[in-house]
Coordinates of C-alpha atoms in Angstrom, one line a residue:
M249 CA 0.0 0.1 0.0
N250 CA 1.2 3.3 -1.0
L251 CA 0.6 5.4 2.1
G252 CA 3.5 7.8 1.6
A253 CA 2.0 9.5 -1.5
V254 CA -1.3 10.0 0.2
L255 CA 0.3 11.4 3.4
R256 CA 2.4 13.7 1.3
R257 CA -0.6 15.0 -0.7
E258 CA -2.5 15.7 2.5
R259 CA 0.5 17.5 4.2
K260 CA 0.9 19.7 1.1
K261 CA -2.9 20.5 1.0
R262 CA -2.6 21.9 4.3
K263 CA 0.7 23.7 3.4
L264 CA 2.6 22.0 6.1
T265 CA 6.4 21.6 5.6
L266 CA 8.3 18.4 6.5
K267 CA 9.8 20.0 9.5
V268 CA 6.6 21.3 10.9
L269 CA 4.7 18.0 10.5
S270 CA 7.5 15.9 11.8
E271 CA 7.8 18.2 14.9
K272 CA 3.8 18.1 15.3
A273 CA 3.9 14.2 14.9
G274 CA 6.9 13.7 17.2
I275 CA 9.2 12.1 14.8
S276 CA 12.3 13.2 12.8
Q277 CA 12.0 15.1 9.6
G278 CA 14.2 12.3 7.9
F279 CA 11.8 9.5 9.0
L280 CA 8.9 11.4 7.8
S281 CA 10.5 12.0 4.5
Q282 CA 11.3 8.1 4.3
I283 CA 7.7 7.5 4.9
E284 CA 6.3 9.9 2.2
N285 CA 8.9 8.3 -0.2
D286 CA 7.9 4.6 0.9
V287 CA 11.3 3.9 1.9
S288 CA 10.1 3.1 5.5
S289 CA 6.7 2.2 6.9
P290 CA 5.3 3.7 9.8
S291 CA 3.9 1.7 12.8
V292 CA 0.4 2.0 13.5
D293 CA 0.9 4.5 16.4
T294 CA 3.3 6.7 14.2
L295 CA 0.7 6.7 11.3
V296 CA -2.0 7.7 14.0
N297 CA 0.4 10.5 15.2
I298 CA 1.2 11.8 11.8
C299 CA -2.6 11.7 10.8
T300 CA -3.4 13.7 13.9
A301 CA -0.8 16.3 13.3
I302 CA -2.1 16.6 9.7
G303 CA -5.6 16.8 11.0
V304 CA -7.0 13.8 9.1
E305 CA -8.3 10.3 10.2
A306 CA -5.9 7.4 9.7
G307 CA -8.7 5.5 8.3
H308 CA -9.2 8.2 5.6
I309 CA -5.5 7.8 4.6
I310 CA -5.6 4.0 4.4
K311 CA -8.7 4.1 2.1
Q312 CA -7.2 6.7 -0.1
A313 CA -3.9 4.4 -0.5
K314 CA -6.1 1.5 -1.3
K315 CA -8.0 3.5 -4.0
Q316 CA -4.9 4.5 -5.6
E317 CA -4.6 3.3 -9.3
R318 CA -2.6 0.1 -9.8
L319 CA -3.5 -0.4 -13.5
V320 CA -4.1 2.4 -16.2
V321 CA -5.1 1.5 -19.8
I322 CA -4.8 4.2 -22.5
R323 CA -6.9 3.1 -25.5
K324 CA -6.4 4.1 -29.2
S325 CA -9.7 5.6 -29.0
D326 CA -8.7 8.1 -26.4
W327 CA -6.6 9.8 -29.1
E328 CA -9.5 10.6 -31.5
D329 CA -10.2 14.3 -32.1
V330 CA -7.0 15.6 -30.1
D331 CA -7.0 19.2 -29.7
F332 CA -3.3 20.4 -29.7
P333 CA -2.5 23.2 -27.2
P334 CA 0.3 25.9 -28.2
S335 CA 2.9 23.5 -26.9
G336 CA 2.4 21.3 -30.0
F337 CA 1.9 18.2 -28.0
V338 CA -0.6 16.3 -25.9
T339 CA 0.4 14.0 -23.1
R340 CA -1.6 11.1 -21.6
R341 CA 0.2 10.0 -18.4
F342 CA -0.2 6.6 -17.0
F343 CA 0.1 7.4 -13.3
S344 CA -0.1 10.8 -11.4
P345 CA 3.1 12.3 -10.0
E346 CA 2.5 11.0 -6.6
N347 CA 2.5 7.6 -7.8
R348 CA 5.5 7.5 -9.8
R349 CA 8.8 6.7 -7.9
V350 CA 11.3 5.1 -10.4
I351 CA 9.9 5.7 -13.9
D352 CA 7.6 8.0 -15.7
S353 CA 5.6 7.1 -18.9
S354 CA 3.3 8.5 -21.2
V355 CA 1.9 8.3 -24.7
L356 CA 2.3 11.7 -26.5
A357 CA 0.8 13.0 -29.7
I358 CA 3.1 15.6 -31.4
E359 CA 1.7 17.8 -34.1
P360 CA 3.6 18.6 -37.1
G361 CA 6.4 21.1 -36.2
G362 CA 5.9 20.2 -32.5
G363 CA 8.4 18.7 -30.1
I364 CA 8.6 17.3 -26.7
P365 CA 10.5 19.4 -24.1
V366 CA 13.6 18.2 -22.6
R367 CA 13.2 17.1 -19.0
K368 CA 15.1 19.5 -16.7
N369 CA 17.1 18.5 -13.6
I370 CA 17.5 15.0 -14.8
R371 CA 21.0 13.7 -14.2
N372 CA 22.0 9.9 -15.3
G373 CA 18.4 9.5 -16.5
Q374 CA 17.6 6.9 -19.1
E375 CA 14.7 7.4 -21.8
T376 CA 13.1 5.1 -24.1
L377 CA 11.0 6.1 -27.1
C378 CA 8.8 3.9 -29.3
L379 CA 7.1 5.3 -32.3
L380 CA 3.5 4.0 -32.7
E381 CA 2.5 6.5 -35.7
G382 CA 4.3 8.9 -37.8
S383 CA 8.0 10.0 -37.4
V384 CA 10.2 12.2 -35.2
E385 CA 13.7 13.4 -35.3
L386 CA 15.8 12.7 -32.1
V387 CA 18.9 15.1 -31.5
H388 CA 21.1 13.6 -28.8
G389 CA 24.4 15.2 -28.3
D390 CA 26.0 15.2 -31.8
D391 CA 23.8 12.3 -33.2
V392 CA 20.7 12.9 -35.2
V393 CA 18.3 9.8 -35.5
D394 CA 15.1 9.8 -37.6
L395 CA 12.6 7.5 -36.2
H396 CA 9.6 6.0 -38.0
A397 CA 6.6 4.0 -36.9
G398 CA 7.7 0.8 -35.3
D399 CA 11.1 2.2 -34.5
S400 CA 12.3 2.4 -30.8
V401 CA 15.5 3.9 -29.2
H402 CA 16.9 3.8 -25.7
F403 CA 19.3 6.5 -24.6
W404 CA 20.8 8.2 -21.7
S405 CA 19.4 11.7 -21.2
I406 CA 21.5 14.8 -22.1
P407 CA 19.2 17.6 -21.2
E408 CA 21.5 20.4 -22.5
K409 CA 21.8 18.7 -26.1
Q410 CA 18.6 16.7 -26.5
R411 CA 15.6 17.4 -28.7
I412 CA 12.7 15.4 -30.0
T413 CA 10.8 17.1 -33.0
N414 CA 8.1 16.0 -35.3
N415 CA 9.4 17.5 -38.8
S416 CA 6.8 15.5 -40.7
K417 CA 3.4 16.6 -42.1
S418 CA 1.4 14.2 -40.0
V419 CA 0.8 13.6 -36.2
A420 CA 3.4 11.5 -34.6
V421 CA 2.3 9.3 -31.6
V422 CA 5.1 8.2 -29.3
F423 CA 5.2 6.0 -26.2
W424 CA 7.8 7.4 -24.0
V425 CA 9.3 6.1 -20.7
G426 CA 12.1 7.7 -18.5
T427 CA 13.7 7.2 -15.3
L428 CA 13.2 9.7 -12.6

């Protein structure tokens, strides 16, 4: 059960810092961070203390954790009649940010002339692209790779020298996965 993400969401909803909440709950800031990141599990007493400090019932937190999505399916029909915003691409994420720990993944539709922005503050990250429809150009350092429907590529992220652009005349659909 992913209690940490629910606790973090409730803490942030109430604009409490890790420091303030840890003091109110009588635990260290480091231990609270470990709980929120699902590195450590709290005892029942500690969970109750954290929930009391947040101002929420422990049962509510447990119910929310049990309701979190464990499986997300994106159907091809979800892409019919996509309206492109000014950014030039539309993203359908599999999981919300609080449910992503190790990898991020999405299906992206990129309009002609559009591109996928480079992820910032990623060091030693890896990415995989698989072209489902259309074509894109990947600029990766000094390399330029044209990818077409059915092609895939795996690479180490280079945020300062990386670009993914749809230079074709039709929409490109990409399945993307990247480490966090």
